[in-house]
XYZ file of C-alpha atoms in Angstrom:
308
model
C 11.618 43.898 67.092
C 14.822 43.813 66.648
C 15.076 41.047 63.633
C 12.604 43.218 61.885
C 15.031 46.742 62.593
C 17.670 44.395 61.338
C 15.906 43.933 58.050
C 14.465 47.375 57.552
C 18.063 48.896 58.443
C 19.904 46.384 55.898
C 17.417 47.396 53.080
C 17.927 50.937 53.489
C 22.221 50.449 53.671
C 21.577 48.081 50.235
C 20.197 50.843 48.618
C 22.402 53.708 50.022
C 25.587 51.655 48.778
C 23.762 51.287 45.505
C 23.176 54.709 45.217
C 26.335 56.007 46.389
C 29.139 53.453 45.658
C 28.104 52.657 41.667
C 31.393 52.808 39.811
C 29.113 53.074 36.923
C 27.261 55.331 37.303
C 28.135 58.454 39.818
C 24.933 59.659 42.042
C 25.904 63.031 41.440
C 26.513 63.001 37.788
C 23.214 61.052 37.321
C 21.229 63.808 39.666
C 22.471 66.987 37.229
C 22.128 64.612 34.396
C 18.261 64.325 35.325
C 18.153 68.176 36.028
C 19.756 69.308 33.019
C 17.367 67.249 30.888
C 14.387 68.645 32.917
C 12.790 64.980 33.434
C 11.859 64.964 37.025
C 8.487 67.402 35.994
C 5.628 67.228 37.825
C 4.063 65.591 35.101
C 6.573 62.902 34.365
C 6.657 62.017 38.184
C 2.811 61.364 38.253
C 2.989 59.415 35.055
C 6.388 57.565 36.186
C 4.928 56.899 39.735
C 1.367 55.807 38.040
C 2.777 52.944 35.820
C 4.949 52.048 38.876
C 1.702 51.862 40.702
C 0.207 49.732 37.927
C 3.195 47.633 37.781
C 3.263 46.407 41.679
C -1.255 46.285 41.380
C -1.249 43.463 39.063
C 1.390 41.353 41.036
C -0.422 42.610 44.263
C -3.867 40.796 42.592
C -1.767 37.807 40.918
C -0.909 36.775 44.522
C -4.012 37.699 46.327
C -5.857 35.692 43.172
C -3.376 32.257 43.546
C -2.996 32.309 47.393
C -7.046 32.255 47.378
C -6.558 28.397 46.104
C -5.537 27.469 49.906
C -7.136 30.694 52.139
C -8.821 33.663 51.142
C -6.753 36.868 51.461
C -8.038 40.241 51.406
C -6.593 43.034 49.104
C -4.679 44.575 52.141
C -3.431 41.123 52.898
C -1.505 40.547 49.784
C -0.380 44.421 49.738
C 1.576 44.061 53.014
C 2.858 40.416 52.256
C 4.128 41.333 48.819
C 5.179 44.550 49.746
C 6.900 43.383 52.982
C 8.363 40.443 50.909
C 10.017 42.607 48.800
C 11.843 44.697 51.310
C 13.093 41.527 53.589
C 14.356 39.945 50.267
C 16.047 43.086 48.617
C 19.571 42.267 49.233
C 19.495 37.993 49.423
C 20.897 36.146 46.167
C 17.941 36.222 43.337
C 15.388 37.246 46.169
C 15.171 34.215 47.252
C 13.930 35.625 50.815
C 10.916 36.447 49.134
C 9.642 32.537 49.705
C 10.570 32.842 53.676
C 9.489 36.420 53.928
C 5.839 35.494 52.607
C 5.414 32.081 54.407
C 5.628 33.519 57.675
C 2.506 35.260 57.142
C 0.713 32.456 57.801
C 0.280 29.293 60.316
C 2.981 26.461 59.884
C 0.042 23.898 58.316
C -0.231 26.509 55.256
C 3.561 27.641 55.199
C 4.676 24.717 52.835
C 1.500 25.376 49.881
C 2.390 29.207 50.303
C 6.451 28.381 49.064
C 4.947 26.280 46.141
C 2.278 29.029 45.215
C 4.845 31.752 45.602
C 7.336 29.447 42.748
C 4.410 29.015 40.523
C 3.548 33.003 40.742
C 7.480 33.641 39.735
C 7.231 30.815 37.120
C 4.303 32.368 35.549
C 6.089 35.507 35.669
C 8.777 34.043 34.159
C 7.253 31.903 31.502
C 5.719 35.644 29.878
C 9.844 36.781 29.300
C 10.265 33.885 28.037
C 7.533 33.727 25.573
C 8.073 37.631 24.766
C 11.595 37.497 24.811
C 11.818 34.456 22.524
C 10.177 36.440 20.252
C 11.898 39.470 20.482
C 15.094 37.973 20.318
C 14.464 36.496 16.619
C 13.323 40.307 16.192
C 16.495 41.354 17.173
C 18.815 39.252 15.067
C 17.284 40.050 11.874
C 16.480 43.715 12.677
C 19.753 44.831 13.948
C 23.448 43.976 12.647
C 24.171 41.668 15.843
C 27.076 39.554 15.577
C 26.679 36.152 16.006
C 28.336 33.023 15.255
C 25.485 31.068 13.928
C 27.836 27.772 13.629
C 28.933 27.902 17.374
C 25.489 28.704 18.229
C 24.291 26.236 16.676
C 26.592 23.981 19.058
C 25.861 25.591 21.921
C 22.321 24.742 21.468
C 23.355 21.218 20.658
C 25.139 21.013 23.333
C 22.726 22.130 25.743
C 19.438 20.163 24.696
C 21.598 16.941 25.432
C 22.634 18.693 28.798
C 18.804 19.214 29.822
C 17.676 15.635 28.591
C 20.828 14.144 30.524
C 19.898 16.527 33.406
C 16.050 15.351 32.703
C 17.174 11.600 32.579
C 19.552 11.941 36.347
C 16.963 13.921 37.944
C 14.525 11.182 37.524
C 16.930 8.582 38.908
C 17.687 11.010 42.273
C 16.159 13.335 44.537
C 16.470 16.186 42.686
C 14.389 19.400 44.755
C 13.548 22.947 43.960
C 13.300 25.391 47.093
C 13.596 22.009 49.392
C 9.987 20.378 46.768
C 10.782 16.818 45.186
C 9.701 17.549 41.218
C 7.049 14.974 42.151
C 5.583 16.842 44.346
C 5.839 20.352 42.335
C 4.144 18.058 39.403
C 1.366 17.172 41.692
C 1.039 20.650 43.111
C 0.941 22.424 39.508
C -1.555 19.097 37.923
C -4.216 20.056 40.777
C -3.977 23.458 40.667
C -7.263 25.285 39.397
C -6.505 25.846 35.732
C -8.687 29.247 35.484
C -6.224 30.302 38.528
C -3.165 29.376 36.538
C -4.213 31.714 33.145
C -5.527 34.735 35.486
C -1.883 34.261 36.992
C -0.474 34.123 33.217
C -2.507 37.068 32.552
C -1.982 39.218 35.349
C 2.017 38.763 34.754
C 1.293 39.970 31.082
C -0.209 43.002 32.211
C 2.318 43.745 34.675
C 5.033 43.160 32.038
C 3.024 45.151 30.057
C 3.127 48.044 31.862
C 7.111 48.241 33.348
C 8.291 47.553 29.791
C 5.830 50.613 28.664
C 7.493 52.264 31.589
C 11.353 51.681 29.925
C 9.811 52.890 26.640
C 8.491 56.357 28.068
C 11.983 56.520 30.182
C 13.776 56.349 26.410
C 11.137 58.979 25.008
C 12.152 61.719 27.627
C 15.562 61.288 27.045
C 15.226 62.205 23.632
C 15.874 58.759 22.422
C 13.859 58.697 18.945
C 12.872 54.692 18.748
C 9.252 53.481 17.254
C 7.482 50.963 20.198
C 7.700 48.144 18.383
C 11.620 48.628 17.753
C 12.271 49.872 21.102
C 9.651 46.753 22.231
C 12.368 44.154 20.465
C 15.676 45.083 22.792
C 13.712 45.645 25.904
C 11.434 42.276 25.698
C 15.264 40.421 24.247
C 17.111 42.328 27.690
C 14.406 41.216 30.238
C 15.247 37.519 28.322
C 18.758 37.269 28.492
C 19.183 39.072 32.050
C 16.397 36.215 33.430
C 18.178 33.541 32.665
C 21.567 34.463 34.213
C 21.644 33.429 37.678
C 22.930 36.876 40.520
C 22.665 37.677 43.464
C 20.077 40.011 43.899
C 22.736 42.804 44.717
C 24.147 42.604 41.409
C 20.387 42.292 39.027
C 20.747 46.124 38.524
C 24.632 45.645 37.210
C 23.715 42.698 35.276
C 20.200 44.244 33.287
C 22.212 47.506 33.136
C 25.207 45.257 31.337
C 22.944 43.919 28.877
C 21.219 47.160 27.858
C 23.832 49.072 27.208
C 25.375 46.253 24.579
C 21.200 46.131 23.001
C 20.510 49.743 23.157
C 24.416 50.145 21.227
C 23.181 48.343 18.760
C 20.228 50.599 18.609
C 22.947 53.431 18.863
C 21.734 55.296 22.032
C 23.556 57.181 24.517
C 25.434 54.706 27.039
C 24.944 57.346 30.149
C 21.303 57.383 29.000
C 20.765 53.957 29.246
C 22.865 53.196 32.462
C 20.366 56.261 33.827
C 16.895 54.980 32.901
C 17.780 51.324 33.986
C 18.351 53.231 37.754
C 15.480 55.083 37.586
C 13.555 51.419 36.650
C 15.526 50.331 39.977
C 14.282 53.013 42.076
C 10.650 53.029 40.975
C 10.403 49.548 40.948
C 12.115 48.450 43.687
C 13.126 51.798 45.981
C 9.928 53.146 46.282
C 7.781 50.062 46.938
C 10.396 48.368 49.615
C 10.050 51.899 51.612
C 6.181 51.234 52.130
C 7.132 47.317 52.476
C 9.664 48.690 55.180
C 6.521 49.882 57.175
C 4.864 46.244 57.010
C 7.992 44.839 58.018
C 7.830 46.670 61.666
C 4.533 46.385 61.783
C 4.417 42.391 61.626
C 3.468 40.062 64.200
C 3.500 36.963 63.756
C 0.141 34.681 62.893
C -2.126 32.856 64.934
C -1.972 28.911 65.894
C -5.944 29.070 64.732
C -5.283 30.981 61.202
């Protein structure tokens, strides 16, 4: 009991520091910001609260849909591990608690398929900001006056497709791992994977982008920021990109995503505050709210079965 009041009590401290100690962004300035703009309606709560909802449902049936590969998991199942997940891996670098958090939920014989499923879930999850991103980032660059230096780019790119096939060629030649798995045996896993499991995955990560990048969108339109979708679609979809592939600990994501979007969303000419406010909001809808319900799994949780 008391590992799990450990947990539950460092969660809540991670976000109260957030909240309270953000040198950019005071709490108090960002409450009578949100009053004197009149966005915490009734209304926009519901609607806020419903795409979070939406948002945390499709990654709720992504991992009830993969897990179901190696043991069938009901819908309440997957809502406490995910949920429960997410609150014992707030505050560890790049939430990578998340893998320990959701193999204890089952017997030791299933613990080992359960890390690999969970990568693959965050791999498909990643692959859509990827794909999107890709996209919106060539968007960007020809929409917006962004200044880069094409020639050192050009380099860098160079530069780091010999890196990966060098990295590529060494890996083969030692024993390279991911989260403790030889590639080999990630390679194996992935190969006999269902297929039709993989591209529900791939979809239900689409729709769940889908609906927290909506979410940043409607965030923009009640702070008066005028932006079309589609424009508005190109920086979000090229932030989500660029803050996924720098490695942070966990602690830091919100400083990092809110580092990028302000430099996009300049480029787009909107109000720095604003941004710095809807990317907490995104924080606490996304991650506050759900991690207080996960907190309640957390105590709750016993330990599995030898029989499971």
């Amino acid at each position: 009991m008391l590992i799990k009041l450990s947990i539950v009590a460092g969660a809540f401290f991670f976000i109260y520091e957030k909240l309270t100690n953000n040198t950019d962004l005071q709490f108090s300035a960002f409450v009578d910001f949100l009053e004197k703009n009149d966005i915490f309606t009734p209304k926009n709560i519901v609607l806020l609260l419903f795409l979070s909802f939406f948002n945390w449902l499709f990654e709720i049936l992504k991992w009830k849909h993969l897990v179901s590969y190696i043991k069938k998991i009901t819908f309440k199942n997957a809502l406490e591990q995910s949920l429960g997940a997410l609150t014992a891996s707030l505050f560890t670098p790049n939430r990578i608690g998340e893998y320990g958090a959701k193999a204890i939920y089952y017997s030791a014989n299933f613990r080992k398929r359960i890390v690999l499923i969970n990568l693959l879930s965050n791999l498909l999850q990643m692959s859509v900001t990827l794909i999107l991103g890709i996209v919106g980032f060539c968007f960007l660059v020809t929409t917006y006056d962004v200044n880069l230096d094409y020639y050192r780019l050009a380099r860098i790119l160079s530069l780091g497709v010999m890196g990966i096939l060098l990295v590529g060629f060494g890996i083969k030649k030692s024993k390279f791992t991911i989260k403790g798995f030889s590639l080999e045996k990630l390679k194996s896993f992935v190969l006999e994977f269902p297929r039709k499991k993989i591209v529900f995955g791939f979809l239900y990560s689409l729709i769940r982008y889908a609906f927290f990048s909506f979410q940043f969108y409607f965030l923009l339109q009640l702070f008066g920021v005028n932006m079309t979708y589609i424009n508005t679609m190109i920086i979000i979809t090229s932030m989500y990109l660029l803050a996924s592939i720098i490695p942070s600990i966990f602690i830091f994501d919100v400083v990092i995503k809110g580092s990028i979007a302000l430099y996009l969303f300049d480029l787009a000419g909107v109000n720095e505050f604003t941004i710095l406010s809807i990317i907490t909001l995104m924080w606490l809808f996304n991650f506050v709210v759900p991690s207080l319900f996960g907190s309640f799994y957390v105590l709750n949780f016993n330990l599995p079965k030898n029989e499971d």
